[in-house]
CSV table of C-alpha atoms and ligand atoms in Angstrom, one decimal:
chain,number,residue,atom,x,y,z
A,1,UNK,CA,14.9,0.7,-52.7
A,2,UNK,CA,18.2,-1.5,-53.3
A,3,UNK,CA,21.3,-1.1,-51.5
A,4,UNK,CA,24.3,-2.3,-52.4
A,5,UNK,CA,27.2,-3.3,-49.6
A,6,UNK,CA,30.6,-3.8,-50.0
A,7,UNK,CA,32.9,-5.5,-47.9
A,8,UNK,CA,36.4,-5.2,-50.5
A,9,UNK,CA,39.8,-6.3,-49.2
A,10,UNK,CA,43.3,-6.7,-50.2
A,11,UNK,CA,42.6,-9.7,-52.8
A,12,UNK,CA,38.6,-10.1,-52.8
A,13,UNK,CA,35.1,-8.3,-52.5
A,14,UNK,CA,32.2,-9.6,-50.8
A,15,UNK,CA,28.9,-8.0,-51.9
A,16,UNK,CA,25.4,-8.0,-50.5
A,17,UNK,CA,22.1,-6.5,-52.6
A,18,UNK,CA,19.6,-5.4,-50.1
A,19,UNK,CA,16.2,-4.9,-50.9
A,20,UNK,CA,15.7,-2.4,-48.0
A,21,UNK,CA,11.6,-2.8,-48.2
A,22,UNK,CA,12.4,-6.4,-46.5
A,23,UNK,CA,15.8,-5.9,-45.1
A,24,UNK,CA,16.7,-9.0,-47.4
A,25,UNK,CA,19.5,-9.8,-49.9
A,26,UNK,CA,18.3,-10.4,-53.0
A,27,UNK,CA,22.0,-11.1,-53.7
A,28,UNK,CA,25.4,-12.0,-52.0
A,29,UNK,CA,28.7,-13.2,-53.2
A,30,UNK,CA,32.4,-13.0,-52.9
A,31,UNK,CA,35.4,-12.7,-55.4
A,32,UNK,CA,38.3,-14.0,-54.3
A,33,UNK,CA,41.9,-14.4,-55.0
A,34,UNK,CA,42.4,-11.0,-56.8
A,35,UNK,CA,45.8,-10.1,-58.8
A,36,UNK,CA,46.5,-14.2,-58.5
A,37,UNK,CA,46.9,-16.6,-61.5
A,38,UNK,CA,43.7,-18.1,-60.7
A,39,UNK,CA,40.7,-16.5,-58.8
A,40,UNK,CA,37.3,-17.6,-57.9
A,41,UNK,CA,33.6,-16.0,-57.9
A,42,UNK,CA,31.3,-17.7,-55.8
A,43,UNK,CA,27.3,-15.6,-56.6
A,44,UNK,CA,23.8,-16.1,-54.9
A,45,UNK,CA,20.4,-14.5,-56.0
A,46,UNK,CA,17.5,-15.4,-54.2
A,47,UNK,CA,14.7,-14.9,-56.8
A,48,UNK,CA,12.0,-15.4,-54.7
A,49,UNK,CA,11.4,-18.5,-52.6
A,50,UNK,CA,12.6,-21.2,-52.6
A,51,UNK,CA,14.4,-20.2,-56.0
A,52,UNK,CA,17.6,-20.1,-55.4
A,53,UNK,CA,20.7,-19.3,-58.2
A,54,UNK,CA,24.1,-20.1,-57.5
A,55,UNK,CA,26.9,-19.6,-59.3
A,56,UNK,CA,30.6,-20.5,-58.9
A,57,UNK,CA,33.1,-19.2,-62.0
A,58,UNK,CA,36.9,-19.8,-62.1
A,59,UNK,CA,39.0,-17.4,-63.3
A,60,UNK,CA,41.5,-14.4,-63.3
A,61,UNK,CA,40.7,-11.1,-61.8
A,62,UNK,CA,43.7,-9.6,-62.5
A,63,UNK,CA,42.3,-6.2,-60.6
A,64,UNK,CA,39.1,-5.4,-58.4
A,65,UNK,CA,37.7,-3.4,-61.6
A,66,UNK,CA,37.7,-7.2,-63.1
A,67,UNK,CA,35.9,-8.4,-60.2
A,68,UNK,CA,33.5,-5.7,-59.7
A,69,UNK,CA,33.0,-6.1,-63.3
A,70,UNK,CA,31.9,-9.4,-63.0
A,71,UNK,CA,29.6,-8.9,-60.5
A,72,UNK,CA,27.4,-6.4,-61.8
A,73,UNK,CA,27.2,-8.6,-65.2
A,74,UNK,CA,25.5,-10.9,-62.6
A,75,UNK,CA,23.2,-8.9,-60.9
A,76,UNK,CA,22.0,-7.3,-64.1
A,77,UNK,CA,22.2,-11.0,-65.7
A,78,UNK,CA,18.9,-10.6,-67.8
A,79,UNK,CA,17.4,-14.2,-67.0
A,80,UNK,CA,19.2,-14.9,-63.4
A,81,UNK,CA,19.6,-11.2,-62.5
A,82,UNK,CA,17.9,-9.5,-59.8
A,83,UNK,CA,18.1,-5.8,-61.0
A,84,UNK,CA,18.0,-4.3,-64.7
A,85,UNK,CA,20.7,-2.3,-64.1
A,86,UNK,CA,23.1,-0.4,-61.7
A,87,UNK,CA,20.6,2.5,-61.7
A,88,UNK,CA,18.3,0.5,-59.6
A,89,UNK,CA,21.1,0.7,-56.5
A,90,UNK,CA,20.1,3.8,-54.8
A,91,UNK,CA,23.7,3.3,-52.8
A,92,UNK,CA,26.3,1.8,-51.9
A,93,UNK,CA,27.1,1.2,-48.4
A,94,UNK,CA,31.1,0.0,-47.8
A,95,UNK,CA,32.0,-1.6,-44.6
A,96,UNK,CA,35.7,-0.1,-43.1
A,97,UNK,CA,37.8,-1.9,-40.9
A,98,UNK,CA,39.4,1.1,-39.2
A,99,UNK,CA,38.1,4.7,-38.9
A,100,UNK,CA,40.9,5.5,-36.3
A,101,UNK,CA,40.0,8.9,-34.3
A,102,UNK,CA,39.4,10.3,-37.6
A,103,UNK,CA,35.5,8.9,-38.2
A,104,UNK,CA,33.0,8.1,-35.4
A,105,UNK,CA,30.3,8.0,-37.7
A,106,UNK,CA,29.7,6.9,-41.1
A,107,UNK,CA,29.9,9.4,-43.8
A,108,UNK,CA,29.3,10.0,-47.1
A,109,UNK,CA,32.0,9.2,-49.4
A,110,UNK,CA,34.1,12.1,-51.3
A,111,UNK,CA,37.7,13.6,-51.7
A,112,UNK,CA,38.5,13.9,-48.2
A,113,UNK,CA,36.8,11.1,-46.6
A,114,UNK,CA,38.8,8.4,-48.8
A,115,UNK,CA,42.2,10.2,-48.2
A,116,UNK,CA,41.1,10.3,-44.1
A,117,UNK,CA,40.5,6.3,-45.0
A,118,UNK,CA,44.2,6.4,-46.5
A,119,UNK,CA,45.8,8.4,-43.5
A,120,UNK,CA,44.5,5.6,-41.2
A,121,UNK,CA,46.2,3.0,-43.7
A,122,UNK,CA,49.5,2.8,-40.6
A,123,UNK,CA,46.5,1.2,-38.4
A,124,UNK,CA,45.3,-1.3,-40.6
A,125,UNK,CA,47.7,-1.9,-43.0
A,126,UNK,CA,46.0,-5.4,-44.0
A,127,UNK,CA,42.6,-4.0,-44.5
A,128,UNK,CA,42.1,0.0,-45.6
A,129,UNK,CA,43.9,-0.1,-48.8
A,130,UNK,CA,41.8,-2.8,-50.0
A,131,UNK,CA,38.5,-0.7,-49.0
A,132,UNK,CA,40.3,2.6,-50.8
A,133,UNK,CA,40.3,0.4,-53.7
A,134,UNK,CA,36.9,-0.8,-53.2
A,135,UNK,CA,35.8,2.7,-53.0
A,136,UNK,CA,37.4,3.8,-56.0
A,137,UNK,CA,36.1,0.8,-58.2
A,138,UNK,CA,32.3,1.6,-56.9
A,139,UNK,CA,33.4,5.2,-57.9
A,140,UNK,CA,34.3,4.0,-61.6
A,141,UNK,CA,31.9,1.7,-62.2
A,142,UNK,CA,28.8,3.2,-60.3
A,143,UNK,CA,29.2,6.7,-61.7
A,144,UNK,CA,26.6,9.2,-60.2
A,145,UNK,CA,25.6,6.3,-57.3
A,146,UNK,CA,26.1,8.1,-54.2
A,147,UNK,CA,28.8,6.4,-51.3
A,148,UNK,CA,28.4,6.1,-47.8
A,149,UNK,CA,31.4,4.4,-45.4
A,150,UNK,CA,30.5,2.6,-42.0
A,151,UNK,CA,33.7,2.3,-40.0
A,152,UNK,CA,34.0,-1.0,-37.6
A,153,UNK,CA,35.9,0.9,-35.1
A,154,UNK,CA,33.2,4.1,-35.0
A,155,UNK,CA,30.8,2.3,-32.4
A,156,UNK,CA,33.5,2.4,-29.9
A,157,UNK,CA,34.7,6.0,-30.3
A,158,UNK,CA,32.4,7.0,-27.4
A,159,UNK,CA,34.8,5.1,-25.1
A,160,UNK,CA,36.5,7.8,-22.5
A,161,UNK,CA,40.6,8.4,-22.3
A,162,UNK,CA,40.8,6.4,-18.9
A,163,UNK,CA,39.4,2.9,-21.2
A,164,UNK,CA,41.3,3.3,-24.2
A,165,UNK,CA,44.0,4.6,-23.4
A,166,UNK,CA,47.1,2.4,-22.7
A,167,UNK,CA,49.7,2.7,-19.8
A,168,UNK,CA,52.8,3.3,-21.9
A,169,UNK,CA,54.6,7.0,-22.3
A,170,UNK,CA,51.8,9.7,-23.6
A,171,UNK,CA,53.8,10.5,-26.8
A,172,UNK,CA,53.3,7.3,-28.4
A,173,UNK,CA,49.6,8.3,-27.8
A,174,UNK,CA,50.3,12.1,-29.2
A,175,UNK,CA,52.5,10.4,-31.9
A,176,UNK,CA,51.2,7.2,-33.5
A,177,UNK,CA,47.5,7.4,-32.0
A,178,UNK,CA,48.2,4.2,-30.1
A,179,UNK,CA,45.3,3.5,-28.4
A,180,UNK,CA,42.5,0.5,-28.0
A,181,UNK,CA,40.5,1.2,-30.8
A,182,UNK,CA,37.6,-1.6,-30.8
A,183,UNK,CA,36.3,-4.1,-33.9
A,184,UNK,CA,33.5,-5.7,-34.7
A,185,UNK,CA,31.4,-2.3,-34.1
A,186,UNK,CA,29.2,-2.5,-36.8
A,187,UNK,CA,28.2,-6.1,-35.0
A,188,UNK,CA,28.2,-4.8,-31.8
A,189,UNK,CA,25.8,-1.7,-32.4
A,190,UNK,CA,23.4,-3.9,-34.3
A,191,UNK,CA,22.6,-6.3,-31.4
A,192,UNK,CA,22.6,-3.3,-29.0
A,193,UNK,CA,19.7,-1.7,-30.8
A,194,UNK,CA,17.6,-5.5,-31.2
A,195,UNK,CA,18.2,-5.7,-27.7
A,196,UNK,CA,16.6,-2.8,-26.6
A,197,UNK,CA,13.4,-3.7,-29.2
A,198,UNK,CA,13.2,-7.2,-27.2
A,199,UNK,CA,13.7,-5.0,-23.9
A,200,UNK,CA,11.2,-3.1,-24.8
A,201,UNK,CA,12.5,0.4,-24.4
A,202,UNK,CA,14.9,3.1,-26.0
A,203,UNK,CA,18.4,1.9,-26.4
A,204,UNK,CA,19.8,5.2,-24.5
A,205,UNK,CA,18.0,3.5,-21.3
A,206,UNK,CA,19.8,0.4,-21.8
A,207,UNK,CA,22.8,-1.2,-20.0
A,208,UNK,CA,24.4,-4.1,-22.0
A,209,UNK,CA,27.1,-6.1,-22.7
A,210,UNK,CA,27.3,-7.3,-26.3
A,211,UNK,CA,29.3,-10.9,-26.7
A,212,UNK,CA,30.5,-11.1,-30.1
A,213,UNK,CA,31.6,-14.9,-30.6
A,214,UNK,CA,32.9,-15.4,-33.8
A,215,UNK,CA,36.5,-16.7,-35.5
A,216,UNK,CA,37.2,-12.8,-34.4
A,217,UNK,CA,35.6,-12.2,-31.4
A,218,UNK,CA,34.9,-9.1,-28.4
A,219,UNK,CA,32.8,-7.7,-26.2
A,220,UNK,CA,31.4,-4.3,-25.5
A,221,UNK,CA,30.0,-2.8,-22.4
A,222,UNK,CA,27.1,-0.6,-23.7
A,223,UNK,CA,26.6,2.1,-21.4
A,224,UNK,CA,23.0,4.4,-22.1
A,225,UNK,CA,23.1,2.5,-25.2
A,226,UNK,CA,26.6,4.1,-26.1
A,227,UNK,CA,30.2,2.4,-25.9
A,228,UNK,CA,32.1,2.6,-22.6
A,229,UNK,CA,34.7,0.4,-23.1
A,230,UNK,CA,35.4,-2.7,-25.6
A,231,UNK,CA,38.0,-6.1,-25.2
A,232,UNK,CA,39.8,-5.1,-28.9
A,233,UNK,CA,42.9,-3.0,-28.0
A,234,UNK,CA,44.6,-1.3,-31.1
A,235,UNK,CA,44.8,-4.4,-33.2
A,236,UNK,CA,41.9,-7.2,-33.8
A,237,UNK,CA,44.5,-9.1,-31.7
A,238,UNK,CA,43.8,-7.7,-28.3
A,239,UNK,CA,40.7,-9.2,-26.2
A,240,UNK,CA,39.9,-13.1,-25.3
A,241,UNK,CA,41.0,-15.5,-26.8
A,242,UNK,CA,39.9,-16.3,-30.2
A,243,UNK,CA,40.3,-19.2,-32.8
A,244,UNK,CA,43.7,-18.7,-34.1
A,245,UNK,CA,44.4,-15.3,-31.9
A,246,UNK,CA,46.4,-15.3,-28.5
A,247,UNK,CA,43.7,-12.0,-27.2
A,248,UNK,CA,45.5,-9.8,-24.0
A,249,UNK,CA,48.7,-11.0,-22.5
A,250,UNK,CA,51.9,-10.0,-21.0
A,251,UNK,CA,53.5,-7.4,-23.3
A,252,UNK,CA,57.2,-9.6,-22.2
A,253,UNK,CA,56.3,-12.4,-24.2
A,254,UNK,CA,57.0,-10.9,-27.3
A,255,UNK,CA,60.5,-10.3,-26.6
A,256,UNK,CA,60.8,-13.4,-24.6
A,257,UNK,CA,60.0,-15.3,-27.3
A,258,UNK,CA,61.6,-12.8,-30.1
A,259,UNK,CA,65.0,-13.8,-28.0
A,260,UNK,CA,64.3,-18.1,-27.7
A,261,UNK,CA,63.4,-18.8,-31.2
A,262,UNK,CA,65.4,-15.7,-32.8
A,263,UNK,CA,62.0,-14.3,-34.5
A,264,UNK,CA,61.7,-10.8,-35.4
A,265,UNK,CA,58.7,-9.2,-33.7
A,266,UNK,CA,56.9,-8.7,-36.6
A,267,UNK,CA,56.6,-12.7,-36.8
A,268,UNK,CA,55.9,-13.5,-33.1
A,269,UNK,CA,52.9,-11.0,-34.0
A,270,UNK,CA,52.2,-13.2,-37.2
A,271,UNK,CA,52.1,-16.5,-34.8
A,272,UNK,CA,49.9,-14.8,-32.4
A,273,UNK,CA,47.6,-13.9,-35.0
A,274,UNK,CA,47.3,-17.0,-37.0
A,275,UNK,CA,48.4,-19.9,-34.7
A,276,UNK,CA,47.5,-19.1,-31.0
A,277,UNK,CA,43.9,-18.5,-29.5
A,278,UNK,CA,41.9,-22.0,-29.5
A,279,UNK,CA,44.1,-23.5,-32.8
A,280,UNK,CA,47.1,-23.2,-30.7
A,281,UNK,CA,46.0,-24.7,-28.0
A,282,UNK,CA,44.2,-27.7,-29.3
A,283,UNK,CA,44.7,-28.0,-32.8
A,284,UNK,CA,41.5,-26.5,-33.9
A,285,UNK,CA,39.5,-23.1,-34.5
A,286,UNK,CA,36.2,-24.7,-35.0
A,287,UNK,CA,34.4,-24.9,-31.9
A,288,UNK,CA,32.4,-27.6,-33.6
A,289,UNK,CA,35.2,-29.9,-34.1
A,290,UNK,CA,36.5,-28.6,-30.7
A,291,UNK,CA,33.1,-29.9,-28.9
A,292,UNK,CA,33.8,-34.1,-30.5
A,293,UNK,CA,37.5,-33.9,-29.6
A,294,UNK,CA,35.8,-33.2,-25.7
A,295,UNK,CA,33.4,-35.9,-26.2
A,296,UNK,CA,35.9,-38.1,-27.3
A,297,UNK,CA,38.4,-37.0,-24.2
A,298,UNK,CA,40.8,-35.0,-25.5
A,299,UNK,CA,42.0,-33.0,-22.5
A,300,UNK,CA,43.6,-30.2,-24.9
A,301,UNK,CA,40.2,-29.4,-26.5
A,302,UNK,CA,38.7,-29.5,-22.8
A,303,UNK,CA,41.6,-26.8,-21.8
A,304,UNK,CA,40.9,-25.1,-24.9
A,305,UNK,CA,37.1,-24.6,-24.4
A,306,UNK,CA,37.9,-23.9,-20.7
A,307,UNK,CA,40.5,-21.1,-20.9
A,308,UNK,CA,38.2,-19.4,-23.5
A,309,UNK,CA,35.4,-18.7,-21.8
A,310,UNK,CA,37.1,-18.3,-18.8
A,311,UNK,CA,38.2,-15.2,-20.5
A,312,UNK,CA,34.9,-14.3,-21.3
A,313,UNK,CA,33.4,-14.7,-17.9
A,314,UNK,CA,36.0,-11.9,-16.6
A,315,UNK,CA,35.1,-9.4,-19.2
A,316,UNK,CA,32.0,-9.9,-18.9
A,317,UNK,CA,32.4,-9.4,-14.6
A,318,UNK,CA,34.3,-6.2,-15.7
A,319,UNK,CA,31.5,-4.9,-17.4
A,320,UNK,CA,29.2,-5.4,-14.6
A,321,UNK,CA,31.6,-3.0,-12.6
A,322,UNK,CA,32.0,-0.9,-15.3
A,323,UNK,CA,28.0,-0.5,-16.3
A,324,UNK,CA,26.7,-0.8,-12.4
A,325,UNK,CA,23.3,-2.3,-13.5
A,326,UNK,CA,23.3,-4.4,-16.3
A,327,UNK,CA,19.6,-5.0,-18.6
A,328,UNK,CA,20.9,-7.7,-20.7
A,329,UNK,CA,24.0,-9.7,-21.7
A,330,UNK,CA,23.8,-10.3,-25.8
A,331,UNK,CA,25.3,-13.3,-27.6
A,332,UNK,CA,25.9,-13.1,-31.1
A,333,UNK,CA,28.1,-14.4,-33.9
A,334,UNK,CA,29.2,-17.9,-35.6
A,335,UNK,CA,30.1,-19.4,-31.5
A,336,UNK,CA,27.5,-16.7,-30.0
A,337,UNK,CA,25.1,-17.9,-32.1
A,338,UNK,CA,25.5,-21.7,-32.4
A,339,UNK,CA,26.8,-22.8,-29.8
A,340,UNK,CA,24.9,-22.9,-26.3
A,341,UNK,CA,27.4,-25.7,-24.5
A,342,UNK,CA,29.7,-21.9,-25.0
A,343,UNK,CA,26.8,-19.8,-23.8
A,344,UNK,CA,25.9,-22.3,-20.9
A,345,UNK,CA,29.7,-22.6,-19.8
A,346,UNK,CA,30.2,-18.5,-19.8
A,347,UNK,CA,26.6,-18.3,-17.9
A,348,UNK,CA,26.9,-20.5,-15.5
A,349,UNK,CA,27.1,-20.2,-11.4
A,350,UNK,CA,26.5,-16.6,-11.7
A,351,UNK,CA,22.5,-16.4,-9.7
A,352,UNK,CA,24.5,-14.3,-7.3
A,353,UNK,CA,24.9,-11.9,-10.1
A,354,UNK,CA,21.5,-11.9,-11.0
A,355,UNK,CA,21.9,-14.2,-14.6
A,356,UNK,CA,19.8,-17.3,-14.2
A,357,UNK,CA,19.8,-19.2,-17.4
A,358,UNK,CA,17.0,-21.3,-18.9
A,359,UNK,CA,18.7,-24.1,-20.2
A,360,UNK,CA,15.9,-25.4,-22.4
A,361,UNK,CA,15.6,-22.0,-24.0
A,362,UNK,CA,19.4,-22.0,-24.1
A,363,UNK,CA,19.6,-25.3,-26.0
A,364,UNK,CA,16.4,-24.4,-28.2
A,365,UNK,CA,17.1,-20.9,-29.2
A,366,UNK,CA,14.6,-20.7,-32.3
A,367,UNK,CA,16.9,-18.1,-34.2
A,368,UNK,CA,14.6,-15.0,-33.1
A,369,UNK,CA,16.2,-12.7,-30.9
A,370,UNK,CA,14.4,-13.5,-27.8
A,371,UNK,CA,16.1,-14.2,-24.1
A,372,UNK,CA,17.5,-17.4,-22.9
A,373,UNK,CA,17.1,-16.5,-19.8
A,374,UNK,CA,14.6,-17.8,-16.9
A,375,UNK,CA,11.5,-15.2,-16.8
A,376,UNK,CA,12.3,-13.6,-13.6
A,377,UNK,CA,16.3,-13.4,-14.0
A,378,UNK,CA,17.1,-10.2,-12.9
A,379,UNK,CA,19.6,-9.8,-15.9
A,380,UNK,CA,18.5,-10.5,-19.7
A,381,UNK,CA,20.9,-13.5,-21.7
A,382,UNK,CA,19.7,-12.7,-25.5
A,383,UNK,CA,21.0,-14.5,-28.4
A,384,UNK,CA,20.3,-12.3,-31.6
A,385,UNK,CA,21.7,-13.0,-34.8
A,386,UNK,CA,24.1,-10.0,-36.2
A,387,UNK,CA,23.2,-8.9,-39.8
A,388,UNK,CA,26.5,-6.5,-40.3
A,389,UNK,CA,25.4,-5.8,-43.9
A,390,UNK,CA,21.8,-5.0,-42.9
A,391,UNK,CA,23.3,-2.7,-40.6
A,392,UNK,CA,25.8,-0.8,-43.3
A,393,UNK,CA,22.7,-0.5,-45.6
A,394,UNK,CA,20.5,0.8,-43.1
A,395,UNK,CA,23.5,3.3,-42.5
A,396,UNK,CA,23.7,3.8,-45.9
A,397,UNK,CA,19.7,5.0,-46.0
A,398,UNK,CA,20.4,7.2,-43.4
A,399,UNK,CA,23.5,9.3,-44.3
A,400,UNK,CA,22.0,9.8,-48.0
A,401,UNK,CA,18.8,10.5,-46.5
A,402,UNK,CA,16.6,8.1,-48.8
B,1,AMP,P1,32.0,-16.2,-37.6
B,1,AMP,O1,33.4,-15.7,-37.7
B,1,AMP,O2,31.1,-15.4,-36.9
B,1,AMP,O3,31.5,-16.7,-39.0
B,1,AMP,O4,32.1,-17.6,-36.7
B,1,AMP,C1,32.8,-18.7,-37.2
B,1,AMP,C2,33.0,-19.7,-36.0
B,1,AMP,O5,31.7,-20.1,-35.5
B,1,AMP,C3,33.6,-21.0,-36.4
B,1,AMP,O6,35.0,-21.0,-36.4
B,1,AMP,C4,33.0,-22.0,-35.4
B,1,AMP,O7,33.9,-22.1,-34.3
B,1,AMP,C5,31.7,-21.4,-34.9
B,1,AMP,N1,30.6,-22.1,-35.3
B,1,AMP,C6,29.9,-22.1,-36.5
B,1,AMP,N2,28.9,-22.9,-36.5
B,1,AMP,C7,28.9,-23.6,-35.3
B,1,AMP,C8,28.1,-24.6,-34.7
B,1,AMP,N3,27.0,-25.1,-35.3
B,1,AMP,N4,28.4,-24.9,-33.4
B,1,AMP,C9,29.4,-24.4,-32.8
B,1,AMP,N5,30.2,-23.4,-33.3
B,1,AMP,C10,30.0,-23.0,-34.5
């Protein structure tokens, strides 16, 4: 059975072709730059090991349809394509940034669903109108394929009033649905349930706190294997600190320095969102580049590294209060998963705690999700790999009931 994911926003589409016998993509790409002069189609099929067909075309999408268009000429490409046609996709799974407190599950796709989608547009202006056009383009060019939506925010909808809400006046609650609403859900559920398989038993039995260390990054505090409370507040801007965003701080700022530098809100949000976190600090995102600059003695890049997963260290000692016993703490994502200098500095000191790291384990994860850990630390440190659109699809099986 082939599942097809979607991941569509404002100007592009990334796709993934599941083939859900293995779990694997038998294709992934992305179309970018949609509605611009110029736009870009970058396509892999895996065709069986090692073959391996890339392709890379340059040109105008002047719409999604375009796009999607495109696509499907290349999955169903009759010497590089990996399906005959679209009637080989059983369904099509799309990933949603923001569910709001309409969707705590995914659903299938039909009239109402995508205008619940729209109604949560004033949340996630940036991202839900590009996945209502997504939706719509499936609809058009996968005619009689059914739909299912998997909403990034749904994981964390099992979080109680007294963690999301926030402590301003109750009708900004009642009338704007301000509230932390979580991210990275889809990621964060995913991990939860590998982690109970490496734990050995049923995720509801399982205390965790899921690190997810990416460009965007959060953490969750996993409760009887259900959300009790997560670092994203309303916005993907809420949290630690992350590579270009600022994460929590004093609400003042913003009109401090709306009044300084004679910004409009709007664009101190902008700078907090594209220029703060680690890039602000010390010139770069990329913890990679981040980890020479320290080699080399750059003290920003040292501050950098240190301030982040300082922040880290006290979510994750908020969770331990929060969860009372804690099985396992989870690192995943591009930092979570790569880099163990980030895992060591966030996991360090803390025997008291019960976390006693391994550090040869630490520096030699193998990729399998498996503990880095010593053997007889009271408390778990996993690193598993997150596989979002294995996730969708597998959501996608379920809600159609294939
Ligand atoms: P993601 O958003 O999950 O794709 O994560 C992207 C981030 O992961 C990059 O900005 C880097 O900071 C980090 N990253 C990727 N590869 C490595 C690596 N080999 N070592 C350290 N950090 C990495």
């Amino acid at each position: 059975m082939k599942i097809l994911v979607i991941n569509a926003g404002s100007s592009s589409i990334k796709y993934q072709l599941l083939d859900m016998t293995s779990g694997n993509p038998l294709a992934s790409g992305i179309v970018e730059r949609i509605g611009e002069e110029m736009g870009s189609l970058t396509h892999k099929a895996f065709l069986g090991t090692p073959k391996e067909f890339k392709e890379a075309i340059e040109c105008a999408f002047p719409t999604h349809k375009e796009g999607m268009h495109e696509v499907v000429r290349l999955l169903t490409d009759p010497e590089k394509g990996v399906i005959k046609d679209s009637s080989e996709i059983a369904g099509i799974g799309h990933r949603i940034v923001h569910g709001g407190e309409l969707f705590s599950k995914p659903v299938e796709v039909d009239a109402e669903v995508l205008q619940g989608i729209r109604d949560v547009i004033p949340l996630a202006p940036l991202h839900n109108p590009g996945h209502v056009i997504g939706i719509e383009v499936a609809t058009e060019l996968f005619p009689g394929v059914r739909q299912v939506v998997v909403f990034d925010t749904a994981f964390h909808q099992t979080m109680e009033p007294k963690a999301f809400m926030y402590g301003i006046p109750y009708e900004y609650y009642e009338e704007f649905a301000l509230r932390r609403y979580g991210a990275h859900g889809t990621s964060h559920k995913y991990v939860a349930r590998e982690a109970a398989k490496v734990l050995g038993k049923p995720l509801e039995e399982c205390n965790l706190v899921t690190v997810h260390l990416g460009n965007g990054a959060s953490l969750s505090a996993v409760k009887k294997g259900k959300c009790s409370d997560t670092s994203m507040g309303l916005t993907p801007l809420g949290g630690i600190i992350m590579g270009t965003r600022c994460g929590d701080l004093d609400p003042a700022i913003v009109g401090f320095i709306s009044d300084k530098k004679d910004m409009s809100a709007a664009e101190v949000v902008t700078m907090f969102t594209n220029e703060s976190g680690l890039k602000g600090i010390c010139g770069s995102n990329d913890l990679r580049d981040i980890h020479s600059r320290i080699e080399k003695g750059d003290e920003r890049a040292e501050l950098a590294l240190d301030m982040a997963t300082h922040r880290v260290r006290q979510f994750i000692g908020s969770y331990f209060f929060e969860l009372g016993k804690v099985d396992a703490i989870v690192f995943t994502a591009g930092i979570g998963e790569n880099d163990p200098e980030y895992r060591a500095r966030t996991c360090s000191d803390l025997e008291n705690f019960g976390i006693i790291m391994d550090s040869d384990k630490n520096w030699n994860w193998d990729r399998t999700p498996s503990a880095i850990s010593a053997d007889d630390s009271p408390v778990k440190v996993f690193v598993i790999a997150t596989n979002e659109e294995l996730e969708i699809a597998n959501d996608t099986v379920a809600v159609l009931g294939l």
